PDB file of C-alpha atoms in Angstrom:
ATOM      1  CA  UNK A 777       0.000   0.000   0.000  1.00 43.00           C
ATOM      2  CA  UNK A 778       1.138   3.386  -0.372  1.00 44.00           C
ATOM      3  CA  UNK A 779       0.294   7.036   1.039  1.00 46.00           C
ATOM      4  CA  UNK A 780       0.591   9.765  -1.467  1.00 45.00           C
ATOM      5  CA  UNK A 781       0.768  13.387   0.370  1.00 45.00           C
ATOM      6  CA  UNK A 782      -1.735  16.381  -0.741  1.00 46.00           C
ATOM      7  CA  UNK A 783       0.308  18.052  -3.461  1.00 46.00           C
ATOM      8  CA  UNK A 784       3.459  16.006  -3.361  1.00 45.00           C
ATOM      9  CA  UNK A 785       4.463  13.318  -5.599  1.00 45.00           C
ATOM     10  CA  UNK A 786       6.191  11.783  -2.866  1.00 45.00           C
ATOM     11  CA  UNK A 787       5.110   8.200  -2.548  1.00 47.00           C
ATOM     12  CA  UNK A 788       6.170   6.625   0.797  1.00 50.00           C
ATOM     13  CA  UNK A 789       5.106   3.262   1.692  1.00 49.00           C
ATOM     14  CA  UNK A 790       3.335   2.481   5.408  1.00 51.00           C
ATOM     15  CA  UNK A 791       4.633   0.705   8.188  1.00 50.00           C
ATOM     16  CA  UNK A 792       2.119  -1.692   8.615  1.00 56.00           C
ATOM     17  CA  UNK A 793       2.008  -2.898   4.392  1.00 56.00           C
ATOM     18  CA  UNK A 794       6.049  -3.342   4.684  1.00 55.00           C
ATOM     19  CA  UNK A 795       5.537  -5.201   7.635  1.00 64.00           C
ATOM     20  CA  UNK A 796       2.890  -7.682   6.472  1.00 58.00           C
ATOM     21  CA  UNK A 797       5.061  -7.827   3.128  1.00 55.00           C
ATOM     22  CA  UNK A 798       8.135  -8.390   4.616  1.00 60.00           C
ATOM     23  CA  UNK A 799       6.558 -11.419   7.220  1.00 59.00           C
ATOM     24  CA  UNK A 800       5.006 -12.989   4.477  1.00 56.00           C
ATOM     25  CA  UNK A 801       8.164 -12.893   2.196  1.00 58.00           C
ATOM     26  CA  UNK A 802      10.135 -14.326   5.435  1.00 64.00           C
ATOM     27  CA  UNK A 803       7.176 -16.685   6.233  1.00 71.00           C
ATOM     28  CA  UNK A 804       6.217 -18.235   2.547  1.00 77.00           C
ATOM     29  CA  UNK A 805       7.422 -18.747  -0.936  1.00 86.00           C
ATOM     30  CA  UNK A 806       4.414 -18.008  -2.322  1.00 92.00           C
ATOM     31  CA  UNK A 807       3.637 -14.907  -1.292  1.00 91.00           C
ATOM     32  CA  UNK A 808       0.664 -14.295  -2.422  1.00 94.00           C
ATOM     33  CA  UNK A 809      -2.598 -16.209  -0.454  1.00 95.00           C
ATOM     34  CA  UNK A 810      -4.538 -17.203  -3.273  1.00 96.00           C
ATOM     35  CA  UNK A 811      -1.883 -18.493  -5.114  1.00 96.00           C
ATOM     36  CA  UNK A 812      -0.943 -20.804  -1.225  1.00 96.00           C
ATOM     37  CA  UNK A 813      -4.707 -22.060  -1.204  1.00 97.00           C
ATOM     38  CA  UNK A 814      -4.365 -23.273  -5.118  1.00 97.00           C
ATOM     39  CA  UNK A 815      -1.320 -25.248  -4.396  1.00 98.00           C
ATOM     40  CA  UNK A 816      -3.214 -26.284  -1.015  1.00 98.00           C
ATOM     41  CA  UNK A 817      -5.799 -27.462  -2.948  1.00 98.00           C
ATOM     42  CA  UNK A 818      -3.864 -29.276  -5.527  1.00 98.00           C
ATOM     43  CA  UNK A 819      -1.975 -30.824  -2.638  1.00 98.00           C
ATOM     44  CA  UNK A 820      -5.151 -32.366  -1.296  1.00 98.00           C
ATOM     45  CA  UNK A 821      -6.652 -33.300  -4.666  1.00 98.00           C
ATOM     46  CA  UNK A 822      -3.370 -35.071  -5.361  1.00 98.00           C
ATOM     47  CA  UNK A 823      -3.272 -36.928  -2.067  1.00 98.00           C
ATOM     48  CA  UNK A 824      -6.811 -38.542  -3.594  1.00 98.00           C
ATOM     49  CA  UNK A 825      -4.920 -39.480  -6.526  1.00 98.00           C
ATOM     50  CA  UNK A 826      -2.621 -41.681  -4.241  1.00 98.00           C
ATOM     51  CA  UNK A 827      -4.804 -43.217  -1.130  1.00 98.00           C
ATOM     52  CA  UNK A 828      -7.764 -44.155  -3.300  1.00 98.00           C
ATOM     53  CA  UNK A 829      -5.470 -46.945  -5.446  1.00 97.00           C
ATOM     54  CA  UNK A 830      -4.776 -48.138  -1.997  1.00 98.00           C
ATOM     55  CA  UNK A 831      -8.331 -47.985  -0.717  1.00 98.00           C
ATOM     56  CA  UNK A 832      -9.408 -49.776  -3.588  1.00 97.00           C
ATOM     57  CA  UNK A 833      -6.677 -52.216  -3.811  1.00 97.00           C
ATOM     58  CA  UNK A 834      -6.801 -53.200  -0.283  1.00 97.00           C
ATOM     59  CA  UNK A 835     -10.549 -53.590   0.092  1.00 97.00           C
ATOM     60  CA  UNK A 836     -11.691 -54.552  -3.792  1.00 96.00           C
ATOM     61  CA  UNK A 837     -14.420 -51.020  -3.692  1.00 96.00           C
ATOM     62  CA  UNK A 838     -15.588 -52.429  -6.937  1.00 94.00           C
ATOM     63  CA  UNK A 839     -14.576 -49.547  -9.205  1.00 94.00           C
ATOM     64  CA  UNK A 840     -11.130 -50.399 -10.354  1.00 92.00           C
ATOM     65  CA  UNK A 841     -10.795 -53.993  -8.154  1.00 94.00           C
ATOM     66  CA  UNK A 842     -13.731 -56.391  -7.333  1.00 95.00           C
ATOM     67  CA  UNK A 843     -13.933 -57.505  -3.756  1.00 95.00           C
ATOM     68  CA  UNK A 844     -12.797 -61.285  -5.183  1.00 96.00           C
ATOM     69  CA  UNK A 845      -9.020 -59.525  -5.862  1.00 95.00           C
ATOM     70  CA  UNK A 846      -9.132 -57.330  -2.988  1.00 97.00           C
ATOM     71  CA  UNK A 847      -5.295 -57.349  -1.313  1.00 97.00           C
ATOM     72  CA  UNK A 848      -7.616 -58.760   1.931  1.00 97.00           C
ATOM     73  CA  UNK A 849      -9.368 -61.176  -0.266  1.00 96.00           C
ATOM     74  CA  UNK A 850      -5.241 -62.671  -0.587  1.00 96.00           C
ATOM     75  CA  UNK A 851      -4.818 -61.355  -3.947  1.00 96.00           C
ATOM     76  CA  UNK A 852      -1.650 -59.752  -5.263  1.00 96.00           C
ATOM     77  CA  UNK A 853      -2.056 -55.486  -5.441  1.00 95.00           C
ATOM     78  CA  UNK A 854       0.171 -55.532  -8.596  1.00 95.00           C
ATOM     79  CA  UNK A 855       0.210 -58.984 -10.329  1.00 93.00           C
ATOM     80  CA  UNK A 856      -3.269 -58.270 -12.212  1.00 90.00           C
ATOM     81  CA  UNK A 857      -1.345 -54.876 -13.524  1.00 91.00           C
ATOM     82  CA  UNK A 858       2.314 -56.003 -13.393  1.00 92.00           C
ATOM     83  CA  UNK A 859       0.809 -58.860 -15.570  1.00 89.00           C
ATOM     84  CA  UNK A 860      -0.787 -56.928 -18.446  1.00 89.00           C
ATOM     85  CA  UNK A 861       1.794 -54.464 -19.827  1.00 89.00           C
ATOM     86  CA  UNK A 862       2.085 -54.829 -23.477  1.00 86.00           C
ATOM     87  CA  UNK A 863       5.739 -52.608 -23.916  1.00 85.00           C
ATOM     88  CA  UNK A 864       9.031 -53.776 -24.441  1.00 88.00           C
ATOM     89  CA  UNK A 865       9.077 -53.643 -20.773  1.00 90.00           C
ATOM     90  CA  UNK A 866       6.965 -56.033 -20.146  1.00 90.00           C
ATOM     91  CA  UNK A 867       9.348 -59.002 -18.988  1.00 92.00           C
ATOM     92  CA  UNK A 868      11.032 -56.835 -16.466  1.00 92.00           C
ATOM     93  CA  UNK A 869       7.718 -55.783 -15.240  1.00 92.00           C
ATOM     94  CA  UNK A 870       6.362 -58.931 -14.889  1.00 92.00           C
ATOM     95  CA  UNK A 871       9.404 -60.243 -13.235  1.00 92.00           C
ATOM     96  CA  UNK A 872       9.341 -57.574 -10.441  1.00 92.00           C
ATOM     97  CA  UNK A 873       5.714 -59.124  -9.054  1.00 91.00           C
ATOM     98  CA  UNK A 874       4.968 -60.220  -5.909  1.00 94.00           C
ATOM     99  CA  UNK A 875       4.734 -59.809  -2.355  1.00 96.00           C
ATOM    100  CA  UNK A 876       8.055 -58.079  -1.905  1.00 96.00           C
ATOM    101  CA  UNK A 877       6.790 -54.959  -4.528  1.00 96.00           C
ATOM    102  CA  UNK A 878       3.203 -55.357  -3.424  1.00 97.00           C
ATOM    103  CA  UNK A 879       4.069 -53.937  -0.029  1.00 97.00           C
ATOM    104  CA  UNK A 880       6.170 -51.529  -1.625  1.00 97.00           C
ATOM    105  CA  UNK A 881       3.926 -50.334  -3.950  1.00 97.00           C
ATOM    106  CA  UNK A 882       1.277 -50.035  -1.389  1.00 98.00           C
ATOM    107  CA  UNK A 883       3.043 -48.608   1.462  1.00 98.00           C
ATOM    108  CA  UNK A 884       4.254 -46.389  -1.052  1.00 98.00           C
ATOM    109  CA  UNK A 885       0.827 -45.080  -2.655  1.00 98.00           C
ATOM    110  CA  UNK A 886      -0.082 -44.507   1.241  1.00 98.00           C
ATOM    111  CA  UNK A 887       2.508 -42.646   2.733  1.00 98.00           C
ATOM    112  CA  UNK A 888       2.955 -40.432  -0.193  1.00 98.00           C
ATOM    113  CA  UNK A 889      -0.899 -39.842  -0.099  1.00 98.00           C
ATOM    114  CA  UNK A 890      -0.828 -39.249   3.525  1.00 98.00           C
ATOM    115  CA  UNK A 891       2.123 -36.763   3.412  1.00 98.00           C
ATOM    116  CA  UNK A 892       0.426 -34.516   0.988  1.00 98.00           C
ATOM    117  CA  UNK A 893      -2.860 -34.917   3.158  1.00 98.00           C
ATOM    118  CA  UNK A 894      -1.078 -34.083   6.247  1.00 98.00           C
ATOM    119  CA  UNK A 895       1.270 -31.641   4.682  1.00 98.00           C
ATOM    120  CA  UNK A 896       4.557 -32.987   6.382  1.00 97.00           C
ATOM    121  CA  UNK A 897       7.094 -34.713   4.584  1.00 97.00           C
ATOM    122  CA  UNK A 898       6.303 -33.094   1.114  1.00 97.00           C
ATOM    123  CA  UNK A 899      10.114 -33.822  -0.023  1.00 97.00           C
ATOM    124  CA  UNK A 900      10.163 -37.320   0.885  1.00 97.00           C
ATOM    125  CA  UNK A 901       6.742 -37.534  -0.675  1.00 98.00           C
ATOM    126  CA  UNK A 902       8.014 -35.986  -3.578  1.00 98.00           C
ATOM    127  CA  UNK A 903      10.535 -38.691  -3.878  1.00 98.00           C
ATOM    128  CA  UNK A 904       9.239 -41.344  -3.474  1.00 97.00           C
ATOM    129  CA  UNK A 905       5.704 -40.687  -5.280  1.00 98.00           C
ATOM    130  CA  UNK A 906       7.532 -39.245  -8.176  1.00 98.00           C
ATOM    131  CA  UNK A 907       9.572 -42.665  -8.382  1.00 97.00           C
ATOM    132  CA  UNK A 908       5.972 -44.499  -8.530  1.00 97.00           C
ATOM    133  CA  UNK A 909       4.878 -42.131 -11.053  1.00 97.00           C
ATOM    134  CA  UNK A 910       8.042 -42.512 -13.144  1.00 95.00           C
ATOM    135  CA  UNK A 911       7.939 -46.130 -12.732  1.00 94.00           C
ATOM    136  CA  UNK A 912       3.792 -46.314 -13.833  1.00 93.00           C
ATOM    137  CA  UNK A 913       4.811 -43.952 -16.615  1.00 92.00           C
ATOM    138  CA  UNK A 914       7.810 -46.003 -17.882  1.00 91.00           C
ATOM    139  CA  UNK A 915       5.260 -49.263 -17.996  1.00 90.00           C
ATOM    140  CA  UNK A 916       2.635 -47.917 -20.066  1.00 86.00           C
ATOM    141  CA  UNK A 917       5.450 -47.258 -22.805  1.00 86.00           C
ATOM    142  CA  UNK A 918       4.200 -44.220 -24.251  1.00 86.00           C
ATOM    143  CA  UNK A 919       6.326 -43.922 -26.821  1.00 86.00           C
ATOM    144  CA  UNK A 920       4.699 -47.024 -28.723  1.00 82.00           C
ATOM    145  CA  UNK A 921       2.337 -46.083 -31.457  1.00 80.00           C
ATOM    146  CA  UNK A 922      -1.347 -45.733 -30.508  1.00 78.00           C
ATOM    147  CA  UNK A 923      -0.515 -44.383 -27.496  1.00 80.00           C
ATOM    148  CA  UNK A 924      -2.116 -41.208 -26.372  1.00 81.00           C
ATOM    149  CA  UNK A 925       0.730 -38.703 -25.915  1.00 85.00           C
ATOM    150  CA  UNK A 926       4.286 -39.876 -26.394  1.00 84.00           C
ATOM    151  CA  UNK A 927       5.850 -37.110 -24.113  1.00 81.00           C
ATOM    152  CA  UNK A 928       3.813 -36.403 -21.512  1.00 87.00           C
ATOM    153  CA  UNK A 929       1.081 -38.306 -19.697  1.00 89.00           C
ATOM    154  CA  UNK A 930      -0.758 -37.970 -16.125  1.00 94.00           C
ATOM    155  CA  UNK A 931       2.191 -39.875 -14.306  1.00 95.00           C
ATOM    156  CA  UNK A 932       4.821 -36.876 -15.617  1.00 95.00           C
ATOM    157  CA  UNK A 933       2.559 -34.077 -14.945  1.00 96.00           C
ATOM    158  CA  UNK A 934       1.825 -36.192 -10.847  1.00 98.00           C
ATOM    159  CA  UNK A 935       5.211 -36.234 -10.780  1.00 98.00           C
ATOM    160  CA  UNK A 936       6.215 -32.618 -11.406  1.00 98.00           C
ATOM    161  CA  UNK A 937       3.180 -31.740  -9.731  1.00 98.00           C
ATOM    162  CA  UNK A 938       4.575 -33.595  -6.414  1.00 98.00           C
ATOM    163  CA  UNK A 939       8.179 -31.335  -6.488  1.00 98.00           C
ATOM    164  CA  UNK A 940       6.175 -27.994  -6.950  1.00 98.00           C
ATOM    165  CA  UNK A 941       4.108 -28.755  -4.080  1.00 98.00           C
ATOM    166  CA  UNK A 942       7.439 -29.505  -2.128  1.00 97.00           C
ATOM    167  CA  UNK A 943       9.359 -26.488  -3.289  1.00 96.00           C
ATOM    168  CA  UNK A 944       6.493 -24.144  -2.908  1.00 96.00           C
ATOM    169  CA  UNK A 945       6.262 -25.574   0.669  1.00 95.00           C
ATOM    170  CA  UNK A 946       1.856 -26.413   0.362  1.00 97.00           C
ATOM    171  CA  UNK A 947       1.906 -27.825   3.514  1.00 97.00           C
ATOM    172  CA  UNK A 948       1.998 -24.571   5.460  1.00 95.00           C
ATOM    173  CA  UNK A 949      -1.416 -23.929   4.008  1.00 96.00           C
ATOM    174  CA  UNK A 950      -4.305 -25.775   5.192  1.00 97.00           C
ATOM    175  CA  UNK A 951      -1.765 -28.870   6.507  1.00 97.00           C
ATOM    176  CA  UNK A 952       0.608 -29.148   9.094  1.00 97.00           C
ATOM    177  CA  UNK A 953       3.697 -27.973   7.419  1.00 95.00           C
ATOM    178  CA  UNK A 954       4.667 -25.276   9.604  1.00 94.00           C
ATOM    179  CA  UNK A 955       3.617 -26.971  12.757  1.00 96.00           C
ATOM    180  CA  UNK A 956       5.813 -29.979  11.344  1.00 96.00           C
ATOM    181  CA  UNK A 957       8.611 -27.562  10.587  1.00 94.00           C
ATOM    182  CA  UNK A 958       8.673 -26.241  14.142  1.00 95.00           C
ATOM    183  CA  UNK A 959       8.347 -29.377  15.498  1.00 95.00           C
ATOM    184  CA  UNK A 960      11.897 -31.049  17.486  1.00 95.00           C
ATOM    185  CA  UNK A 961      11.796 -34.168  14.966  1.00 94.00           C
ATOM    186  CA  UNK A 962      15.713 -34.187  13.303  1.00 93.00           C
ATOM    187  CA  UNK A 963      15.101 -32.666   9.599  1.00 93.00           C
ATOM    188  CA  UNK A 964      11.489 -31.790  10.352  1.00 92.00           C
ATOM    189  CA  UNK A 965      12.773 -27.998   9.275  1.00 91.00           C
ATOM    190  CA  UNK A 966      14.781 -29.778   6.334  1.00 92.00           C
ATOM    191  CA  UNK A 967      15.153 -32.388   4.226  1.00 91.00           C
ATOM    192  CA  UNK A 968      11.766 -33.764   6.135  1.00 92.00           C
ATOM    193  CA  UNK A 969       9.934 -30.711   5.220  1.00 91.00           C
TER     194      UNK A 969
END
């Protein structure tokens, strides 16, 4: 904000604006609030995109896995998917199933979900959920012909999506980023941010 004097073209800015801008500049590296609820938002939506494969896979929901291959029912997360890829991938793919990469697979879907819930962790998430996403988009082969796009699919844009939301530090609004930050966990400030 600024304060123009009566007659003067003198523009001075006013304690209180510098303040605010200054504490939000030190505070956030988005600076601007609408542009912290957006990424907030995303944040969330994305989280959906991670727990509900787990959800589903875990108690067969119906939509994507009948309750006869639920993960509960003693069927395999990732051998129904794992099994299917038609890419020159395919063998190594296959190979890779069973209960070893179920787990990870699922444990990873969750905690990555859960961090960008929560808000905490967003770099680990980050990691870890963009190697998922890499990994998913490396198995569909989209570089074979018929394939929708062969640069960019939903598992690149996830993935980019995930390191924005852990630079831009999207836990700090509406999650428990800052709270996390503060917190007197080792790295919580840091590489656990």
């Amino acid at each position: 904000m600024t304060a123009t004097a009566a007659g003067s073209s003198t523009t001075r800015t006013t304690t209180s604006a510098r303040t605010r801008a200054e504490e939000d500049a030190a505070t956030h590296v988005v600076t601007r609030p609408a542009a912290r609820r957006a990424l907030a938002l995303c944040r969330i939506l994305l989280a959906g995109v991670f727990l509900w494969p787990v959800l589903d896979k875990t108690f067969g929901l119906g939509y994507a896995t009948p309750a006869e291959r639920a993960w509960l029912s003693g069927s395999s997360p990732t051998a129904g998917y794992l099994g299917s890829i038609e890419s020159p991938l395919a063998a190594g793919f296959a190979a890779m199933s069973g209960p070893v990469v179920d787990w990870l697979f699922m444990l990873g879907m969750l905690g990555t979900g859960l961090a960008l819930l929560l808000g905490v962790g967003l770099r680990v998430a980050a990691v870890a959920g963009g190697l998922l996403m890499l990994s998913l988009w490396a198995s569909v082969w989209p570089f074979a012909a018929g394939s929708q796009n062969p640069v960019v699919d939903q598992h690149l844009l996830y993935a980019t999506l995930l390191v924005t939301l852990a630079l831009t530090r999207a836990g700090d609004t509406w999650g428990l980023g800052r709270a996390w930050a503060a917190s007197p966990v080792p790295g919580s400030a840091t590489w656990l941010r």
